[in-house]
CSV table of N, CA, C and O in Angstrom, one decimal:
chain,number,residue,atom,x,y,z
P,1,UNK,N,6.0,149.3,-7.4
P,1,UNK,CA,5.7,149.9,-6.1
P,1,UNK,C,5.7,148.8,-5.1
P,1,UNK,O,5.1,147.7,-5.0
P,2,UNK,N,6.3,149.3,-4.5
P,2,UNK,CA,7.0,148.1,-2.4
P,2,UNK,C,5.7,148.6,-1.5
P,2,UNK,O,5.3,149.7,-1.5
P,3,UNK,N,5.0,147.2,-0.8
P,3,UNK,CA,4.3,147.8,-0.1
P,3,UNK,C,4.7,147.1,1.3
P,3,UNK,O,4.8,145.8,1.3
P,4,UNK,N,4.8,147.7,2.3
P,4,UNK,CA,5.5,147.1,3.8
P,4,UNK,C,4.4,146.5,4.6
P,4,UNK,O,3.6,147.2,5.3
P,5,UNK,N,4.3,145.9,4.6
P,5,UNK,CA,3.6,144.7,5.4
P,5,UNK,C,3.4,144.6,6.9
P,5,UNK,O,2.2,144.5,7.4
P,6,UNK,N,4.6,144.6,7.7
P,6,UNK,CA,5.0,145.2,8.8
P,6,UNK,C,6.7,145.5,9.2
P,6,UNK,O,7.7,144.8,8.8
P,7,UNK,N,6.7,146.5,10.1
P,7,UNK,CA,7.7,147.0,10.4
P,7,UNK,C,8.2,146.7,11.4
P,7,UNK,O,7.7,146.8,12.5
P,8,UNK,N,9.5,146.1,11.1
P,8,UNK,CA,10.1,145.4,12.3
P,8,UNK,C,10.8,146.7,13.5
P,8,UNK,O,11.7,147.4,13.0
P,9,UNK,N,10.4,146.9,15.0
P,9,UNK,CA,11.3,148.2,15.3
P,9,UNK,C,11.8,147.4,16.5
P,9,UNK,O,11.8,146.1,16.5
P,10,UNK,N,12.3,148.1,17.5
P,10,UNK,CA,13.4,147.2,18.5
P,10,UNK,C,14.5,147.7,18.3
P,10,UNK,O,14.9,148.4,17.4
P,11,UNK,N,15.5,147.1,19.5
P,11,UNK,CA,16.9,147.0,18.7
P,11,UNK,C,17.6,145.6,19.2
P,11,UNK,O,17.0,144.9,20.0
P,12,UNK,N,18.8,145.2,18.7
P,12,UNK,CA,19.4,143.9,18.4
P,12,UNK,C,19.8,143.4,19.9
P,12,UNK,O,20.2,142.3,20.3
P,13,UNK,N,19.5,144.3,20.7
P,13,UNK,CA,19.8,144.0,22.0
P,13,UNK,C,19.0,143.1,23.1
P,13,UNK,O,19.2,142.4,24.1
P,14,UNK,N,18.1,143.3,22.4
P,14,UNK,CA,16.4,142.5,23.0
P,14,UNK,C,16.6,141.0,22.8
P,14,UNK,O,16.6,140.1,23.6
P,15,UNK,N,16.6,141.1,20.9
P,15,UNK,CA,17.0,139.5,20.4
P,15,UNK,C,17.9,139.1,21.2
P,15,UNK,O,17.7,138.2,22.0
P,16,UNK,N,19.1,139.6,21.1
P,16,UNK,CA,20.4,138.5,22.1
P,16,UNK,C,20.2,138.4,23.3
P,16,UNK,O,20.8,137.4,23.6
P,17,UNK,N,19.4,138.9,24.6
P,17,UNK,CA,18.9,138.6,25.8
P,17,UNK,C,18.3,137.5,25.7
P,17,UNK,O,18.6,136.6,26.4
P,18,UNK,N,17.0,137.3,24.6
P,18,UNK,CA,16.3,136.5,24.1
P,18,UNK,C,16.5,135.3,24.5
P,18,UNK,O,15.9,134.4,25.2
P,19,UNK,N,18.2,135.5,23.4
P,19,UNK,CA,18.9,134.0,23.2
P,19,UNK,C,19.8,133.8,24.2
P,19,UNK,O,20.2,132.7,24.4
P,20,UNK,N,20.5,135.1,25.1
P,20,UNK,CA,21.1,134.4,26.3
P,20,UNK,C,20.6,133.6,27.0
P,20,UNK,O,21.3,132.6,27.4
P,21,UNK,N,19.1,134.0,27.6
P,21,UNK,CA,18.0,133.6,28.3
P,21,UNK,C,18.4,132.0,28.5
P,21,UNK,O,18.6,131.4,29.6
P,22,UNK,N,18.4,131.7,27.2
P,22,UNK,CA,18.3,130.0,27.2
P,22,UNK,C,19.8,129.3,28.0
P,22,UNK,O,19.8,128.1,28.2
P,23,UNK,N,20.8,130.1,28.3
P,23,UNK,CA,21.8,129.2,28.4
P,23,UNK,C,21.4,129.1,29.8
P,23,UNK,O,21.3,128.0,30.2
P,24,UNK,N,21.0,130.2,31.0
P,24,UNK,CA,21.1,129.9,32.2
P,24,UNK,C,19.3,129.1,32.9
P,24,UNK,O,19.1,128.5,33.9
P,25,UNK,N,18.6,129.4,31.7
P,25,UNK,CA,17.6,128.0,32.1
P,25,UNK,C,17.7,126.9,31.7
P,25,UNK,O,17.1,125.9,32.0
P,26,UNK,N,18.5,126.9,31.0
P,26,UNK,CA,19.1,125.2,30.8
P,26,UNK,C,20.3,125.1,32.1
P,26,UNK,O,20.5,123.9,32.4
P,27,UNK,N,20.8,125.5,32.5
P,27,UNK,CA,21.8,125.5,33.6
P,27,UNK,C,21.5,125.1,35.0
P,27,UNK,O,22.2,124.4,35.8
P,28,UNK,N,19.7,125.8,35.3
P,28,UNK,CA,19.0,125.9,36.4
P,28,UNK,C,18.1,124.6,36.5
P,28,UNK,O,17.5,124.2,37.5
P,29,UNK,N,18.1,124.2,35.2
P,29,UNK,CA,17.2,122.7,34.9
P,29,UNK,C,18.3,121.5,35.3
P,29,UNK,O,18.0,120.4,35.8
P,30,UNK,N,19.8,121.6,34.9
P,30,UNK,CA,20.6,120.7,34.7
P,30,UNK,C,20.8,120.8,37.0
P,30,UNK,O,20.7,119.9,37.8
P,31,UNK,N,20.9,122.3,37.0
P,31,UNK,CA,21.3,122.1,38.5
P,31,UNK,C,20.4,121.3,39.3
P,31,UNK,O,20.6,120.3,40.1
P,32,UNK,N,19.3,122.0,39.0
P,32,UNK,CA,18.0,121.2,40.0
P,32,UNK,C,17.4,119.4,39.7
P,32,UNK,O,16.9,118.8,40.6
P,33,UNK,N,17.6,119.0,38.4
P,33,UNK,CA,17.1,118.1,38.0
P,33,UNK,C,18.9,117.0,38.5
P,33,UNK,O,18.7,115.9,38.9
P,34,UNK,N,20.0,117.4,38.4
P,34,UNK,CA,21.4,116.4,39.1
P,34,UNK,C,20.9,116.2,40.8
P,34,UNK,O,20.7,115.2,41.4
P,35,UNK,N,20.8,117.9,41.4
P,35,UNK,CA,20.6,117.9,42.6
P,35,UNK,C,19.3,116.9,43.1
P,35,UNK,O,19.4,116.3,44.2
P,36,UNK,N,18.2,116.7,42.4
P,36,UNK,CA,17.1,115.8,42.8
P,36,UNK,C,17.8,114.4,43.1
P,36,UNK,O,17.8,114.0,44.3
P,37,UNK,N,18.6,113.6,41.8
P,37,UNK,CA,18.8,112.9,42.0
P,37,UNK,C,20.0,112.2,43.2
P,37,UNK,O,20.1,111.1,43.8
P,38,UNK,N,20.7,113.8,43.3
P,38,UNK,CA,21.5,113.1,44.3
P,38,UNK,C,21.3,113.0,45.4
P,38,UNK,O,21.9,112.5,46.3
P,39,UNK,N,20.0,113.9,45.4
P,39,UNK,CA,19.1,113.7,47.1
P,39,UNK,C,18.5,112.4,46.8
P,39,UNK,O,18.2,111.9,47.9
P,40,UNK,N,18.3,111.7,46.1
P,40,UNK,CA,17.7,110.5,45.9
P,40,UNK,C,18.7,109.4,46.3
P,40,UNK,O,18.2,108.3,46.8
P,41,UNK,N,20.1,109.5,45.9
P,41,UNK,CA,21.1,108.5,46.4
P,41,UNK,C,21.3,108.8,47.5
P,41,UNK,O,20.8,107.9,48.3
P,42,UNK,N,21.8,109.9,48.0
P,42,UNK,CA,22.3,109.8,49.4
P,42,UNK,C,21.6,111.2,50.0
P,42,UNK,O,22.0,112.3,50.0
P,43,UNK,N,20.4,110.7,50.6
P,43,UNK,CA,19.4,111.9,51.2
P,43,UNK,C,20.4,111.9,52.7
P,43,UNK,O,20.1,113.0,53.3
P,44,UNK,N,21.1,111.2,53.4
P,44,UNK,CA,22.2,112.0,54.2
P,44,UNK,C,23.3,113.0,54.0
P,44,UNK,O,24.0,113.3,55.0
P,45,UNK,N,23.5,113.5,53.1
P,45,UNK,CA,24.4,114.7,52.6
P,45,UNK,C,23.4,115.5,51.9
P,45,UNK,O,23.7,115.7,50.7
P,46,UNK,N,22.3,115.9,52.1
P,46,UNK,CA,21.0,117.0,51.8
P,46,UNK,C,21.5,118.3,52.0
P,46,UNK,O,21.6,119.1,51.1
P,47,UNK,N,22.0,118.6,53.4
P,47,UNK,CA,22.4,119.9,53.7
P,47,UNK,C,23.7,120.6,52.9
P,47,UNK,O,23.8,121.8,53.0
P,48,UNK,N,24.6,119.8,52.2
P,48,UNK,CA,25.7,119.7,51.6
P,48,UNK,C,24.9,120.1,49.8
P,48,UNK,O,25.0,121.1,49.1
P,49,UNK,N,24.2,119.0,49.6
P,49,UNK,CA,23.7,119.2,48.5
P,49,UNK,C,23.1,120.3,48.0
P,49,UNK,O,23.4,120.8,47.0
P,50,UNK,N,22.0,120.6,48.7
P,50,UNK,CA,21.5,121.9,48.8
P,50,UNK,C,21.6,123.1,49.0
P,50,UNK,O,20.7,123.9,48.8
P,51,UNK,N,23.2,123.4,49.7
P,51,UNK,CA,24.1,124.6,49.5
P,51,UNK,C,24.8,124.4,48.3
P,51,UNK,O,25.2,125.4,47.7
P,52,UNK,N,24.9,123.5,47.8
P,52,UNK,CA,25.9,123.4,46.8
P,52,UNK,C,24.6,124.0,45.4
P,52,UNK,O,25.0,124.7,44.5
P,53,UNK,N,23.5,123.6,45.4
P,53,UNK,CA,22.5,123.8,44.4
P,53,UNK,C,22.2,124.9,44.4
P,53,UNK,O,22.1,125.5,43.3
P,54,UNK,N,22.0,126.0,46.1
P,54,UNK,CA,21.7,127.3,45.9
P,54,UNK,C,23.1,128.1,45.4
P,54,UNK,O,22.8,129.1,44.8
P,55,UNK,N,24.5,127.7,45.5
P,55,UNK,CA,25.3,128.4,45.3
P,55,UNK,C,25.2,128.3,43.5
P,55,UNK,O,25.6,129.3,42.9
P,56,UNK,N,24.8,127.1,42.7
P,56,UNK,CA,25.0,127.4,41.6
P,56,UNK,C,24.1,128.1,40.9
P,56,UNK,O,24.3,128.7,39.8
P,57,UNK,N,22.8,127.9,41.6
P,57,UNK,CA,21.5,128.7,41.0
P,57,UNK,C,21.9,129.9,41.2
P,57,UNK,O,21.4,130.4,40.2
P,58,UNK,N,22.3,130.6,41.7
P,58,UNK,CA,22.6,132.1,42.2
P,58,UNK,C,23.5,132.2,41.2
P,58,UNK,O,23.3,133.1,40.4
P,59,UNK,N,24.6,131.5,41.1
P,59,UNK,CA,25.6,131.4,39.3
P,59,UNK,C,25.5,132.1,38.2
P,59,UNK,O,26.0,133.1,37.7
P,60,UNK,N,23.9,130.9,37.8
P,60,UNK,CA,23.6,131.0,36.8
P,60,UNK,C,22.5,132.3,36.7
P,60,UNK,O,22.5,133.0,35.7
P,61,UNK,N,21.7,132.6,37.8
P,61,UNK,CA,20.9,133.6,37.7
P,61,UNK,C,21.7,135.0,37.5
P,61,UNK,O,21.2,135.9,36.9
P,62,UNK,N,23.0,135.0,38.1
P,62,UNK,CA,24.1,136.3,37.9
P,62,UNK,C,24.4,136.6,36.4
P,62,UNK,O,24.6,137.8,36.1
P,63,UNK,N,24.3,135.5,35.4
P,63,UNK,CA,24.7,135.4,34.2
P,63,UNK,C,23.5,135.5,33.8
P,63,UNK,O,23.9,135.7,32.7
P,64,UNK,N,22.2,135.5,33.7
P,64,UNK,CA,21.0,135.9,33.5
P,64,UNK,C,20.5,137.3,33.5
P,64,UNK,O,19.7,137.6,32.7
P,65,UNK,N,21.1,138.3,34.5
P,65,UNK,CA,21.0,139.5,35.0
P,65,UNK,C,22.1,140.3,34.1
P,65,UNK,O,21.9,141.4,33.5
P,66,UNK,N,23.5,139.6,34.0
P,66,UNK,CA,24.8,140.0,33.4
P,66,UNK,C,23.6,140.7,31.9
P,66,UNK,O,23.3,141.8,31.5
P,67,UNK,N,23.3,139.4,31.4
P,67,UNK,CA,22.9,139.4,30.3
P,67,UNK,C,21.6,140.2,30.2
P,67,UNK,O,21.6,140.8,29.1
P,68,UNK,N,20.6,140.5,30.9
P,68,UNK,CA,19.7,141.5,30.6
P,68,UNK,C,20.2,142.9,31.0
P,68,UNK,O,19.6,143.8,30.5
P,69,UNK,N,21.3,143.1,31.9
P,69,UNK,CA,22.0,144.7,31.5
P,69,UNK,C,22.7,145.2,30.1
P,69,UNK,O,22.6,146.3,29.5
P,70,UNK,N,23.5,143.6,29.5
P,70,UNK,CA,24.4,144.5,28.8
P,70,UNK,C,23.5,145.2,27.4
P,70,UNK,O,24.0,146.1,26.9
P,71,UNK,N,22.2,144.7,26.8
P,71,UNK,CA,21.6,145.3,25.8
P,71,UNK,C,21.3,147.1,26.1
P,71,UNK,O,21.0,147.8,25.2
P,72,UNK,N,21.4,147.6,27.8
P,72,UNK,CA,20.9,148.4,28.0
P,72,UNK,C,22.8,149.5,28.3
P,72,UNK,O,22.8,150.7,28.5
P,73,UNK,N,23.9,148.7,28.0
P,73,UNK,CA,24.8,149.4,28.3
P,73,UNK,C,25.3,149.9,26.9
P,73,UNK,O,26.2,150.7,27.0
P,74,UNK,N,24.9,149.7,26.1
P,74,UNK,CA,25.8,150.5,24.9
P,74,UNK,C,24.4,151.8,23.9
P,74,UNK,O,24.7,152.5,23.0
């Protein structure tokens, strides 16, 4: 006689957002943690730099979003 211990419920859609999760906060750490430094070299190209940092944060957060719809599309 099997006795269940606990029951796993969900669906597989949850887990893989889970694990998408990770590629665009490591993306948003690599953006912001490059962009510091290169305000630190050349703090005269700031306004250059920091369009360029919001355009890729917005990137990566699109693929963030991508990724918490599609468990909800099938």
């Amino acid at each position: 006689m099997s006795q269940t211990l606990a029951a796993v419920s969900g669906n597989l859609g949850s887990i893989g957002y889970g694990l998408a999760a990770i590629g665009p906060g490591v993306g948003v750490g690599i953006i912001f943690g490059n962009g510091t430094q290169a305000l630190a070299r050349q703090p005269e190209a700031a306004g250059l730099i920091r369009a360029n940092q919001i355009l890729g944060f917005a990137f990566c957060e699109a693929l963030a979003l991508i990724g918490l719809v599609m468990p909800f599309v099938y």
